[in-house]
Amino acid sequence: LGGMYKTGQPVELLITVENNGPALAGMIRVRPDVERKLTELVRFEKEVQIPADTTEQLRMVIPGDMAAQAPVVELVSGETLLAKSRVDGAVVRGGRFILVLGENIMSGGLQEWLSGSSDSQWNVKFLPPGEVPADSLLLGAADVIMIDPTVLPALDGPRVRAIKEWTHLGGLLALFGDYAVFEGENGFSDIIPAPLAVENGTPGPARRDLGRGQVFYCGVAPQGPGDEAKAVWSALFGDGPVPEENIPAIKDHSLYY
């Protein structure tokens, strides 16, 4: 999730291997850093086949507690260590995590609005839609996911299903922009709430429950830090500081295991 994770959730690693030589058969190994004298001895391994003169992106899942220990990722072939790197990321501690899919939303004054909510810590991260996990289990660190229509072509079926499953389990999904686009054949037409009103041809905000979570829709895509954008954030989160119990979140992580 763009390098951010929670220790109580599984973490998906994206591992890029650049092979400038002949094809190789080997193994990706994630292990604790012995130099840090960690007591955790568990390691994770994945067999790989890397064609000649190619760049491969591989995915592995490890526990968030292990990721927080800055483990080492190694590429080995037989007894030969070919490459080594450390897991890089930022752990989210004690706050809530907003995942933003769409640059338009990031330019809508969200950070400024949240800075006025002094009751809790917010962590906001932009993620390219192509990097969204295709497994709802791996979205568990997010409390809120925001989507604008421009990213829909890059969200394939498995990613859409993962987002919808994550919402059913207790997430808050916020959709912004053209209602007709979300109603199209993109996977969200069956969950988007019907707008409550139309003003100047723009559907007003609406929300609906979905399983243990909620789906919020607003026809106005927030742009800039002006009053209109602030009104959008107030409609989503409330007018003042937001108590944590008012934000749907995945409370029972045992659902995942």
XYZ file of N, CA and C in Angstrom:
771
model
N 0.845 -1.201 0.000
C 0.000 0.000 0.000
C 0.873 1.242 0.000
N 1.688 1.377 -1.018
C 2.524 2.569 -1.117
C 3.550 2.682 -0.017
N 3.941 1.559 0.581
C 4.979 1.589 1.612
C 4.440 1.742 3.022
N 3.125 1.908 3.204
C 2.554 2.062 4.539
C 1.840 0.773 4.944
N 1.963 0.413 6.209
C 1.356 -0.830 6.680
C 1.126 -0.749 8.185
N 0.303 -1.682 8.692
C 0.078 -1.814 10.126
C 0.643 -3.155 10.582
N 1.188 -3.182 11.772
C 1.861 -4.392 12.233
C 0.896 -5.559 12.420
N -0.366 -5.292 12.691
C -1.319 -6.360 12.904
C -1.937 -6.910 11.641
N -1.472 -6.473 10.473
C -2.046 -6.886 9.197
C -0.967 -7.510 8.312
N -1.360 -8.425 7.408
C -0.389 -8.946 6.432
C 0.120 -7.824 5.520
N 1.343 -7.942 5.084
C 1.972 -6.934 4.227
C 2.400 -7.594 2.917
N 2.001 -6.995 1.801
C 2.427 -7.496 0.501
C 3.689 -6.767 0.062
N 4.715 -7.528 -0.241
C 5.963 -6.958 -0.750
C 5.959 -7.018 -2.269
N 6.359 -5.921 -2.890
C 6.575 -5.886 -4.330
C 8.078 -5.907 -4.564
N 8.559 -6.960 -5.181
C 10.000 -7.177 -5.343
C 10.332 -7.151 -6.826
N 11.203 -6.231 -7.230
C 11.603 -6.099 -8.625
C 12.990 -6.698 -8.827
N 13.084 -7.612 -9.763
C 14.363 -8.250 -10.083
C 14.751 -7.873 -11.507
N 15.901 -7.219 -11.661
C 16.427 -6.870 -12.979
C 17.536 -7.864 -13.321
N 17.277 -8.682 -14.307
C 18.241 -9.706 -14.709
C 18.860 -9.315 -16.042
N 20.111 -8.879 -16.019
C 20.815 -8.472 -17.234
C 21.658 -9.598 -17.824
N 21.509 -10.807 -17.283
C 22.309 -11.927 -17.767
C 21.434 -13.070 -18.249
N 21.944 -14.284 -18.179
C 21.185 -15.449 -18.660
C 20.035 -15.784 -17.708
N 19.150 -16.641 -18.174
C 18.031 -17.082 -17.339
C 18.558 -17.759 -16.081
N 17.817 -17.614 -15.005
C 18.254 -18.233 -13.768
C 17.067 -18.811 -13.010
N 17.330 -19.874 -12.280
C 16.362 -20.475 -11.368
C 16.886 -20.257 -9.964
N 16.023 -19.787 -9.085
C 16.491 -19.503 -7.744
C 15.345 -19.354 -6.769
N 15.593 -18.552 -5.753
C 14.623 -18.398 -4.683
C 14.708 -16.987 -4.119
N 13.535 -16.407 -3.881
C 13.460 -15.171 -3.113
C 13.255 -15.562 -1.656
N 14.074 -15.021 -0.799
C 14.016 -15.373 0.626
C 13.909 -14.099 1.457
N 12.938 -14.058 2.347
C 12.778 -12.938 3.278
C 13.082 -13.463 4.670
N 14.061 -12.862 5.312
C 14.482 -13.357 6.627
C 14.812 -12.182 7.546
N 14.821 -12.433 8.855
C 15.235 -11.377 9.785
C 16.694 -10.986 9.556
N 17.026 -9.786 9.932
C 18.397 -9.299 9.820
C 19.181 -9.823 11.022
N 20.076 -10.766 10.771
C 20.841 -11.385 11.857
C 21.657 -10.338 12.604
N 22.151 -9.334 11.878
C 22.986 -8.321 12.508
C 22.229 -7.527 13.571
N 20.902 -7.490 13.462
C 20.099 -6.770 14.452
C 19.745 -7.657 15.642
N 20.218 -8.906 15.639
C 20.028 -9.837 16.741
C 18.545 -10.027 17.065
N 17.773 -10.224 16.047
C 16.353 -10.460 16.244
C 16.129 -11.910 16.669
N 15.140 -12.126 17.491
C 14.852 -13.482 17.955
C 13.947 -14.239 16.992
N 13.266 -13.523 16.096
C 12.352 -14.163 15.149
C 13.160 -14.954 14.119
N 12.918 -16.267 14.046
C 13.681 -17.122 13.148
C 12.894 -17.522 11.908
N 11.618 -17.181 11.859
C 10.790 -17.564 10.718
C 11.261 -16.835 9.467
N 11.290 -17.524 8.344
C 11.614 -16.882 7.088
C 10.631 -17.358 6.030
N 10.488 -16.553 4.982
C 9.538 -16.839 3.912
C 10.321 -16.999 2.615
N 9.914 -17.989 1.812
C 10.655 -18.289 0.581
C 9.700 -18.472 -0.584
N 10.189 -18.149 -1.770
C 9.395 -18.287 -2.996
C 10.333 -18.679 -4.124
N 10.060 -19.804 -4.760
C 10.875 -20.218 -5.902
C 10.552 -19.346 -7.113
N 11.597 -18.984 -7.866
C 11.406 -18.093 -9.012
C 12.191 -18.593 -10.222
N 11.659 -18.272 -11.382
C 12.344 -18.496 -12.662
C 12.417 -17.139 -13.353
N 13.627 -16.613 -13.532
C 13.808 -15.291 -14.121
C 14.400 -15.455 -15.518
N 13.642 -15.109 -16.570
C 14.186 -15.222 -17.931
C 15.393 -14.301 -18.141
N 16.138 -14.580 -19.191
C 17.308 -13.757 -19.508
C 16.879 -12.357 -19.933
N 17.675 -11.374 -19.526
C 17.522 -9.974 -19.954
C 16.090 -9.470 -19.773
N 15.558 -9.676 -18.591
C 14.201 -9.211 -18.296
C 14.163 -8.555 -16.917
N 13.078 -7.820 -16.692
C 12.785 -7.265 -15.372
C 11.471 -7.870 -14.892
N 11.495 -8.541 -13.765
C 10.330 -9.222 -13.221
C 9.895 -8.544 -11.930
N 8.574 -8.391 -11.750
C 8.044 -7.915 -10.482
C 7.333 -9.069 -9.783
N 7.784 -9.372 -8.595
C 7.269 -10.501 -7.824
C 6.560 -9.990 -6.578
N 5.620 -10.785 -6.089
C 4.851 -10.411 -4.908
C 4.960 -11.515 -3.859
N 5.157 -11.076 -2.603
C 5.167 -11.989 -1.470
C 4.411 -11.337 -0.320
N 3.869 -12.152 0.560
C 3.142 -11.655 1.715
C 3.850 -12.110 2.980
N 4.101 -11.147 3.890
C 4.715 -11.456 5.183
C 3.896 -10.782 6.274
N 4.037 -11.191 7.534
C 3.315 -10.529 8.620
C 3.817 -9.100 8.829
N 2.902 -8.213 9.220
C 3.299 -6.837 9.481
C 4.311 -6.722 10.602
N 4.211 -7.615 11.607
C 5.179 -7.579 12.698
C 6.592 -7.852 12.193
N 6.700 -8.731 11.201
C 8.011 -9.024 10.635
C 8.510 -7.845 9.803
N 7.613 -7.220 9.036
C 8.009 -6.071 8.226
C 8.559 -4.947 9.091
N 7.990 -4.785 10.294
C 8.432 -3.717 11.191
C 9.845 -3.938 11.706
N 10.364 -5.156 11.558
C 11.724 -5.462 11.999
C 12.765 -5.213 10.897
N 12.333 -4.595 9.796
C 13.231 -4.303 8.671
C 13.992 -5.543 8.221
N 13.281 -6.605 7.799
C 13.963 -7.832 7.369
C 14.711 -7.642 6.053
N 15.453 -8.660 5.679
C 16.269 -8.639 4.475
C 15.618 -9.531 3.420
N 15.600 -9.051 2.175
C 15.124 -9.829 1.033
C 16.342 -10.242 0.211
N 16.452 -11.532 -0.076
C 17.609 -12.033 -0.807
C 17.159 -12.824 -2.030
N 17.916 -12.723 -3.096
C 17.762 -13.568 -4.273
C 18.943 -14.525 -4.297
N 18.655 -15.822 -4.201
C 19.722 -16.819 -4.165
C 19.489 -17.849 -5.262
N 20.591 -18.395 -5.765
C 20.539 -19.485 -6.734
C 21.528 -20.534 -6.267
N 20.997 -21.692 -5.847
C 21.873 -22.681 -5.231
C 22.404 -22.139 -3.924
N 23.719 -22.084 -3.797
C 24.356 -21.527 -2.603
C 24.860 -20.106 -2.842
N 24.530 -19.546 -4.003
C 25.062 -18.232 -4.359
C 24.048 -17.131 -4.071
N 24.460 -16.120 -3.326
C 23.636 -14.943 -3.073
C 23.829 -13.970 -4.233
N 22.763 -13.720 -4.994
C 22.858 -12.871 -6.184
C 22.505 -11.419 -5.908
N 21.599 -11.186 -4.986
C 21.187 -9.809 -4.696
C 20.580 -9.766 -3.303
N 20.597 -8.574 -2.715
C 20.117 -8.417 -1.349
C 19.593 -7.000 -1.164
N 18.474 -6.886 -0.462
C 17.904 -5.572 -0.188
C 17.095 -5.653 1.098
N 16.870 -4.515 1.715
C 16.087 -4.481 2.947
C 14.656 -4.051 2.645
N 13.688 -4.611 3.373
C 12.296 -4.198 3.222
C 12.167 -2.746 3.658
N 11.538 -1.941 2.810
C 11.407 -0.518 3.071
C 9.928 -0.191 3.211
N 9.578 0.567 4.227
C 8.189 0.950 4.424
C 8.035 1.788 5.672
N 6.802 2.258 5.917
C 6.505 3.089 7.074
C 5.320 2.485 7.811
N 5.528 2.133 9.074
C 4.466 1.528 9.857
C 3.518 2.607 10.365
N 2.214 2.349 10.282
C 1.192 3.252 10.790
C 0.865 2.817 12.209
N 1.181 3.665 13.180
C 0.967 3.331 14.582
C -0.077 4.269 15.197
N -1.138 3.699 15.693
C -2.100 4.464 16.468
C -2.944 5.451 15.691
N -2.914 5.425 14.374
C -3.719 6.350 13.593
C -4.605 5.621 12.614
N -5.253 6.394 11.757
C -6.113 5.815 10.727
C -5.533 6.133 9.358
N -5.764 5.226 8.437
C -5.059 5.220 7.160
C -6.066 5.432 6.035
N -5.864 6.501 5.265
C -6.684 6.797 4.097
C -5.872 6.498 2.847
N -6.410 5.641 1.987
C -5.763 5.279 0.733
C -6.482 6.004 -0.399
N -5.759 6.820 -1.151
C -6.349 7.656 -2.192
C -5.952 7.126 -3.569
N -6.963 6.813 -4.400
C -6.736 6.394 -5.777
C -7.257 7.507 -6.674
N -6.371 8.353 -7.149
C -6.786 9.457 -8.005
C -6.116 10.761 -7.600
N -5.350 11.340 -8.514
C -4.628 12.572 -8.203
C -5.568 13.748 -7.969
N -6.756 13.727 -8.583
C -7.701 14.820 -8.374
C -8.085 14.945 -6.901
N -8.236 13.816 -6.242
C -8.595 13.842 -4.823
C -7.457 14.413 -3.997
N -6.229 14.060 -4.346
C -5.078 14.544 -3.580
C -4.944 16.061 -3.671
N -5.479 16.652 -4.744
C -5.384 18.111 -4.892
C -6.601 18.823 -4.321
N -7.442 18.093 -3.588
C -8.692 18.659 -3.088
C -8.644 19.189 -1.674
N -7.458 19.487 -1.147
C -7.371 20.066 0.183
C -7.649 19.098 1.315
N -7.521 17.791 1.053
C -7.822 16.802 2.076
C -6.891 16.930 3.276
N -5.598 17.047 3.010
C -4.634 17.136 4.106
C -4.918 18.347 4.974
N -5.233 19.472 4.347
C -5.519 20.697 5.098
C -6.754 20.513 5.973
N -7.791 19.881 5.400
C -9.021 19.685 6.172
C -8.776 18.757 7.356
N -8.030 17.681 7.120
C -7.768 16.728 8.189
C -6.908 17.336 9.289
N -6.051 18.281 8.944
C -5.206 18.898 9.956
C -6.023 19.642 11.004
N -7.255 20.004 10.654
C -8.136 20.658 11.614
C -8.880 19.681 12.499
N -8.714 18.395 12.246
C -9.350 17.375 13.074
C -8.325 16.912 14.092
N -8.363 17.505 15.272
C -7.305 17.297 16.264
C -7.532 16.084 17.156
N -8.601 15.345 16.916
C -8.918 14.238 17.810
C -8.105 12.979 17.538
N -7.535 12.867 16.335
C -6.798 11.641 16.036
C -5.785 11.905 14.931
N -4.912 10.928 14.716
C -3.915 11.024 13.666
C -4.451 10.410 12.387
N -4.188 11.092 11.275
C -4.587 10.583 9.966
C -3.337 10.370 9.133
N -3.323 9.287 8.398
C -2.241 9.002 7.459
C -2.851 8.871 6.071
N -2.426 9.736 5.149
C -2.981 9.767 3.803
C -1.905 9.340 2.819
N -2.244 8.407 1.922
C -1.274 7.911 0.953
C -1.925 7.776 -0.406
N -1.296 8.363 -1.431
C -1.729 8.167 -2.811
C -1.127 6.867 -3.330
N -1.961 6.064 -4.013
C -1.493 4.804 -4.569
C -1.953 4.691 -6.009
N -1.048 4.472 -6.957
C -1.477 4.223 -8.335
C -2.409 3.020 -8.377
N -3.490 3.077 -9.144
C -4.474 1.988 -9.130
C -3.895 0.630 -9.506
N -2.849 0.626 -10.349
C -2.243 -0.634 -10.735
C -1.512 -1.328 -9.602
N -1.271 -0.619 -8.483
C -0.584 -1.209 -7.335
C -1.550 -1.649 -6.244
N -2.848 -1.509 -6.487
C -3.839 -1.969 -5.510
C -3.803 -3.492 -5.434
N -3.700 -4.069 -4.249
C -3.709 -5.533 -4.144
C -5.011 -6.117 -4.666
N -4.936 -7.295 -5.224
C -6.118 -7.987 -5.732
C -6.686 -8.932 -4.686
N -6.342 -8.718 -3.424
C -6.795 -9.554 -2.320
C -7.248 -8.637 -1.200
N -8.509 -8.762 -0.763
C -9.032 -7.885 0.291
C -8.251 -8.034 1.591
N -7.663 -9.186 1.824
C -6.841 -9.404 3.010
C -5.733 -8.372 3.110
N -5.165 -8.001 1.954
C -4.013 -7.103 1.928
C -4.423 -5.636 1.956
N -5.721 -5.356 1.919
C -6.215 -3.986 2.071
C -6.589 -3.679 3.510
N -6.415 -4.653 4.397
C -6.894 -4.507 5.763
C -6.296 -3.347 6.533
N -5.116 -2.864 6.136
C -4.509 -1.741 6.856
C -5.242 -0.432 6.609
N -5.987 -0.331 5.509
C -6.688 0.903 5.163
C -8.011 0.991 5.913
N -8.333 2.196 6.396
C -9.627 2.461 7.018
C -10.584 3.122 6.033
N -10.030 3.902 5.105
C -10.823 4.615 4.103
C -10.126 4.468 2.756
N -10.888 4.184 1.697
C -10.361 4.192 0.331
C -11.181 5.189 -0.479
N -10.501 6.091 -1.190
C -11.155 7.113 -2.006
C -10.820 6.887 -3.476
N -11.843 6.973 -4.342
C -11.661 6.693 -5.767
C -12.334 7.770 -6.590
N -11.639 8.263 -7.638
C -12.313 9.110 -8.624
C -12.351 8.383 -9.965
N -13.249 8.773 -10.872
C -13.490 7.979 -12.091
C -12.287 7.814 -13.003
N -11.310 8.715 -12.912
C -10.178 8.650 -13.840
C -9.359 7.374 -13.685
N -9.444 6.727 -12.531
C -8.611 5.545 -12.295
C -9.341 4.243 -12.613
N -10.631 4.322 -12.933
C -11.405 3.096 -13.124
C -10.850 2.188 -14.220
N -10.361 2.720 -15.355
C -9.825 1.810 -16.375
C -8.654 0.958 -15.891
N -7.942 1.432 -14.873
C -6.784 0.686 -14.371
C -7.139 -0.272 -13.250
N -8.407 -0.275 -12.813
C -8.843 -1.203 -11.771
C -9.513 -2.398 -12.438
N -8.805 -3.500 -12.532
C -9.372 -4.680 -13.176
C -10.332 -5.402 -12.227
N -10.945 -6.462 -12.724
C -11.951 -7.189 -11.958
C -11.486 -7.659 -10.593
N -10.321 -8.329 -10.478
C -9.873 -8.783 -9.155
C -9.662 -7.645 -8.168
N -9.156 -6.500 -8.625
C -8.950 -5.366 -7.720
C -10.279 -4.769 -7.268
N -11.246 -4.660 -8.188
C -12.566 -4.159 -7.818
C -13.207 -5.085 -6.794
N -13.115 -6.390 -7.029
C -13.694 -7.355 -6.071
C -13.031 -7.226 -4.710
N -11.723 -7.037 -4.690
C -11.012 -6.902 -3.417
C -11.499 -5.667 -2.658
N -11.688 -4.552 -3.367
C -12.156 -3.322 -2.726
C -13.564 -3.511 -2.174
N -14.426 -4.178 -2.922
C -15.799 -4.397 -2.464
C -15.828 -5.352 -1.264
N -15.012 -6.388 -1.290
C -14.938 -7.293 -0.138
C -14.418 -6.555 1.091
N -13.396 -5.707 0.891
C -12.845 -4.909 1.990
C -13.936 -4.007 2.592
N -14.779 -3.432 1.738
C -15.862 -2.585 2.224
C -16.859 -3.410 3.036
N -17.234 -4.571 2.540
C -18.161 -5.452 3.272
C -17.632 -5.771 4.669
N -16.319 -5.894 4.809
C -15.723 -6.261 6.088
C -15.600 -5.089 7.053
N -15.946 -3.882 6.605
C -15.942 -2.756 7.539
C -15.250 -1.508 7.053
N -14.830 -1.449 5.798
C -14.149 -0.261 5.287
C -15.121 0.825 4.872
N -14.613 2.040 4.755
C -15.384 3.183 4.251
C -14.870 3.506 2.850
N -15.697 3.255 1.831
C -15.336 3.489 0.438
C -15.992 4.787 -0.023
N -15.198 5.734 -0.513
C -15.705 7.025 -0.973
C -15.475 7.159 -2.471
N -16.555 7.395 -3.226
C -16.507 7.544 -4.678
C -16.866 8.977 -5.026
N -16.079 9.597 -5.918
C -16.283 11.000 -6.276
C -16.395 11.152 -7.790
N -17.184 12.145 -8.220
C -17.211 12.480 -9.638
C -18.434 11.966 -10.360
N -18.297 11.782 -11.663
C -19.399 11.476 -12.565
C -20.112 10.184 -12.167
N -21.381 10.314 -11.789
C -22.175 9.158 -11.349
C -22.337 8.149 -12.481
N -22.516 8.649 -13.695
C -22.742 7.761 -14.845
C -21.544 6.846 -15.079
N -20.345 7.340 -14.796
C -19.149 6.514 -14.991
C -19.146 5.355 -14.002
N -19.482 5.634 -12.751
C -19.520 4.562 -11.750
C -20.657 3.579 -12.025
N -21.728 4.063 -12.677
C -22.836 3.185 -13.023
C -22.505 2.270 -14.199
N -21.428 2.571 -14.906
C -21.063 1.781 -16.074
C -20.534 0.421 -15.687
N -19.999 -0.274 -16.669
C -19.523 -1.641 -16.465
C -18.118 -1.645 -15.869
N -18.020 -1.196 -14.624
C -16.724 -1.139 -13.965
C -16.722 -1.860 -12.626
N -17.835 -2.482 -12.274
C -17.880 -3.269 -11.053
C -18.458 -2.578 -9.843
N -18.671 -1.237 -9.899
C -19.185 -0.519 -8.739
C -20.669 -0.176 -8.864
N -21.297 -0.497 -9.980
C -22.672 -0.088 -10.210
C -23.640 -0.715 -9.209
N -23.288 -1.869 -8.660
C -24.206 -2.552 -7.740
C -24.074 -2.081 -6.298
N -23.090 -1.218 -6.015
C -22.918 -0.782 -4.623
C -23.004 0.727 -4.450
N -22.931 1.503 -5.532
C -22.935 2.951 -5.394
C -24.311 3.419 -4.924
N -24.387 4.279 -3.904
C -25.692 4.741 -3.411
C -26.338 5.715 -4.386
N -27.656 5.716 -4.422
C -28.384 6.654 -5.277
C -28.279 8.055 -4.694
N -27.963 9.063 -5.516
C -27.851 10.434 -5.011
C -29.159 10.898 -4.383
N -29.041 11.671 -3.316
C -30.223 12.161 -2.615
C -30.852 13.351 -3.319
N -30.051 14.121 -4.026
C -30.558 15.324 -4.681
C -29.648 15.668 -5.842
N -30.163 16.495 -6.744
C -29.379 16.980 -7.873
C -29.438 18.500 -7.869
N -28.253 19.138 -7.814
C -28.175 20.589 -7.807
C -27.320 21.043 -8.976
N -27.912 21.866 -9.842
C -27.200 22.343 -11.037
C -26.685 21.177 -11.877
N -27.473 20.092 -11.902
C -27.091 18.937 -12.699
C -26.073 18.027 -12.057
N -25.633 18.347 -10.821
C -24.629 17.541 -10.129
C -25.273 16.750 -9.004
N -25.163 15.414 -8.995
C -25.745 14.622 -7.908
C -25.148 15.012 -6.565
N -26.022 15.098 -5.550
C -25.563 15.433 -4.213
C -24.992 14.232 -3.495
N -24.463 14.437 -2.290
C -23.848 13.342 -1.546
C -24.872 12.331 -1.055
N -24.444 11.083 -0.973
C -25.297 10.006 -0.479
C -24.397 8.922 0.080
N -24.969 8.108 0.948
C -24.212 6.983 1.493
C -25.148 5.820 1.745
N -24.560 4.629 1.820
C -25.322 3.419 2.106
C -24.441 2.446 2.871
N -25.098 1.621 3.674
C -24.377 0.554 4.363
C -24.115 -0.584 3.392
N -22.980 -1.225 3.558
C -22.635 -2.386 2.751
C -21.934 -3.374 3.669
N -22.664 -4.423 4.098
C -22.101 -5.331 5.082
C -21.812 -4.577 6.365
N -20.595 -4.686 6.837
C -20.170 -3.947 8.029
C -19.588 -2.581 7.682
N -19.502 -2.267 6.399
C -18.907 -1.011 5.979
C -19.914 -0.058 5.377
N -19.406 0.990 4.721
C -20.242 1.999 4.098
C -19.642 2.425 2.766
N -20.536 2.838 1.861
C -20.129 3.444 0.595
C -20.669 4.871 0.581
N -19.798 5.833 0.316
C -20.163 7.247 0.220
C -19.971 7.690 -1.226
N -20.919 8.480 -1.730
C -20.769 9.028 -3.079
C -21.030 10.522 -3.057
N -20.218 11.275 -3.805
C -20.454 12.704 -3.999
C -20.116 13.057 -5.443
N -21.051 13.733 -6.114
C -20.851 14.081 -7.513
C -19.824 15.166 -7.735
N -19.476 15.901 -6.670
C -18.472 16.958 -6.782
C -17.111 16.368 -6.443
N -16.220 16.366 -7.412
C -14.852 15.930 -7.148
C -14.110 17.081 -6.484
N -13.607 16.904 -5.267
C -12.950 18.008 -4.564
C -11.742 18.518 -5.329
N -11.699 19.819 -5.533
C -10.598 20.464 -6.248
C -10.118 21.661 -5.436
N -8.848 21.646 -5.058
C -8.287 22.767 -4.332
C -8.794 22.836 -2.908
N -8.217 23.747 -2.107
C -8.565 23.833 -0.687
C -9.731 24.774 -0.393
N -10.577 25.076 -1.381
C -11.642 26.054 -1.200
C -12.815 25.525 -0.399
N -13.833 26.391 -0.265
C -15.002 26.046 0.548
C -15.764 24.849 -0.017
N -15.796 24.723 -1.364
C -16.526 23.604 -1.952
C -15.903 22.276 -1.563
N -14.567 22.207 -1.599
C -13.879 20.982 -1.201
C -14.092 20.712 0.282
N -14.060 21.759 1.097
C -14.279 21.570 2.535
C -15.667 21.016 2.799
N -16.641 21.467 1.996
C -18.006 20.954 2.161
C -18.072 19.467 1.831
N -17.274 19.039 0.838
C -17.239 17.624 0.487
C -16.682 16.808 1.647
N -15.571 17.265 2.227
C -14.969 16.515 3.334
C -15.884 16.526 4.557
N -16.596 17.626 4.769
C -17.542 17.671 5.895
C -18.677 16.684 5.686
N -19.135 16.553 4.426
C -20.210 15.603 4.144
C -19.740 14.169 4.362
N -18.462 13.913 4.092
C -17.929 12.560 4.247
C -17.636 12.230 5.703
N -16.914 13.119 6.381
C -16.427 12.826 7.723
C -17.223 13.491 8.834
N -17.995 14.526 8.522
C -18.672 15.305 9.554
C -18.074 16.691 9.624
N -18.756 17.610 10.301
C -18.336 19.007 10.300
C -17.177 19.300 11.241
N -17.010 18.499 12.258
C -15.973 18.788 13.234
C -15.011 17.638 13.374
N -14.284 17.603 14.504
C -13.412 16.466 14.757
C -14.201 15.167 14.698
N -13.585 14.136 14.162
C -14.292 12.881 13.888
C -13.924 11.834 14.925
N -14.851 11.484 15.837
C -14.546 10.400 16.778
C -14.296 9.108 16.022
N -13.382 8.304 16.500
C -12.998 7.087 15.775
C -14.175 6.141 15.599
N -15.094 6.111 16.582
C -16.196 5.173 16.457
C -17.152 5.547 15.337
N -17.044 6.764 14.790
C -17.915 7.183 13.702
C -17.391 6.795 12.335
N -16.172 6.276 12.281
C -15.582 5.847 11.019
C -15.605 4.327 10.977
N -16.337 3.742 10.025
C -16.331 2.284 9.933
C -14.915 1.775 9.755
N -14.544 0.792 10.522
C -13.196 0.240 10.429
C -13.264 -1.250 10.737
N -12.245 -1.988 10.322
C -12.212 -3.422 10.564
C -11.738 -3.631 11.996
N -12.664 -3.911 12.889
C -12.333 -4.045 14.299
C -11.898 -5.465 14.640
N -12.546 -6.457 14.016
C -12.281 -7.854 14.353
C -11.368 -8.464 13.308
N -10.046 -8.364 13.524
C -9.102 -8.842 12.526
C -9.097 -10.358 12.436
N -9.762 -11.050 13.388
C -9.813 -12.500 13.305
C -10.585 -12.961 12.084
N -11.359 -12.052 11.456
C -12.050 -12.412 10.235
C -11.087 -12.849 9.141
N -9.863 -12.391 9.233
C -8.898 -12.644 8.174
C -8.171 -13.961 8.328
N -8.233 -14.586 9.483
C -7.337 -15.702 9.744
C -8.104 -17.009 9.912
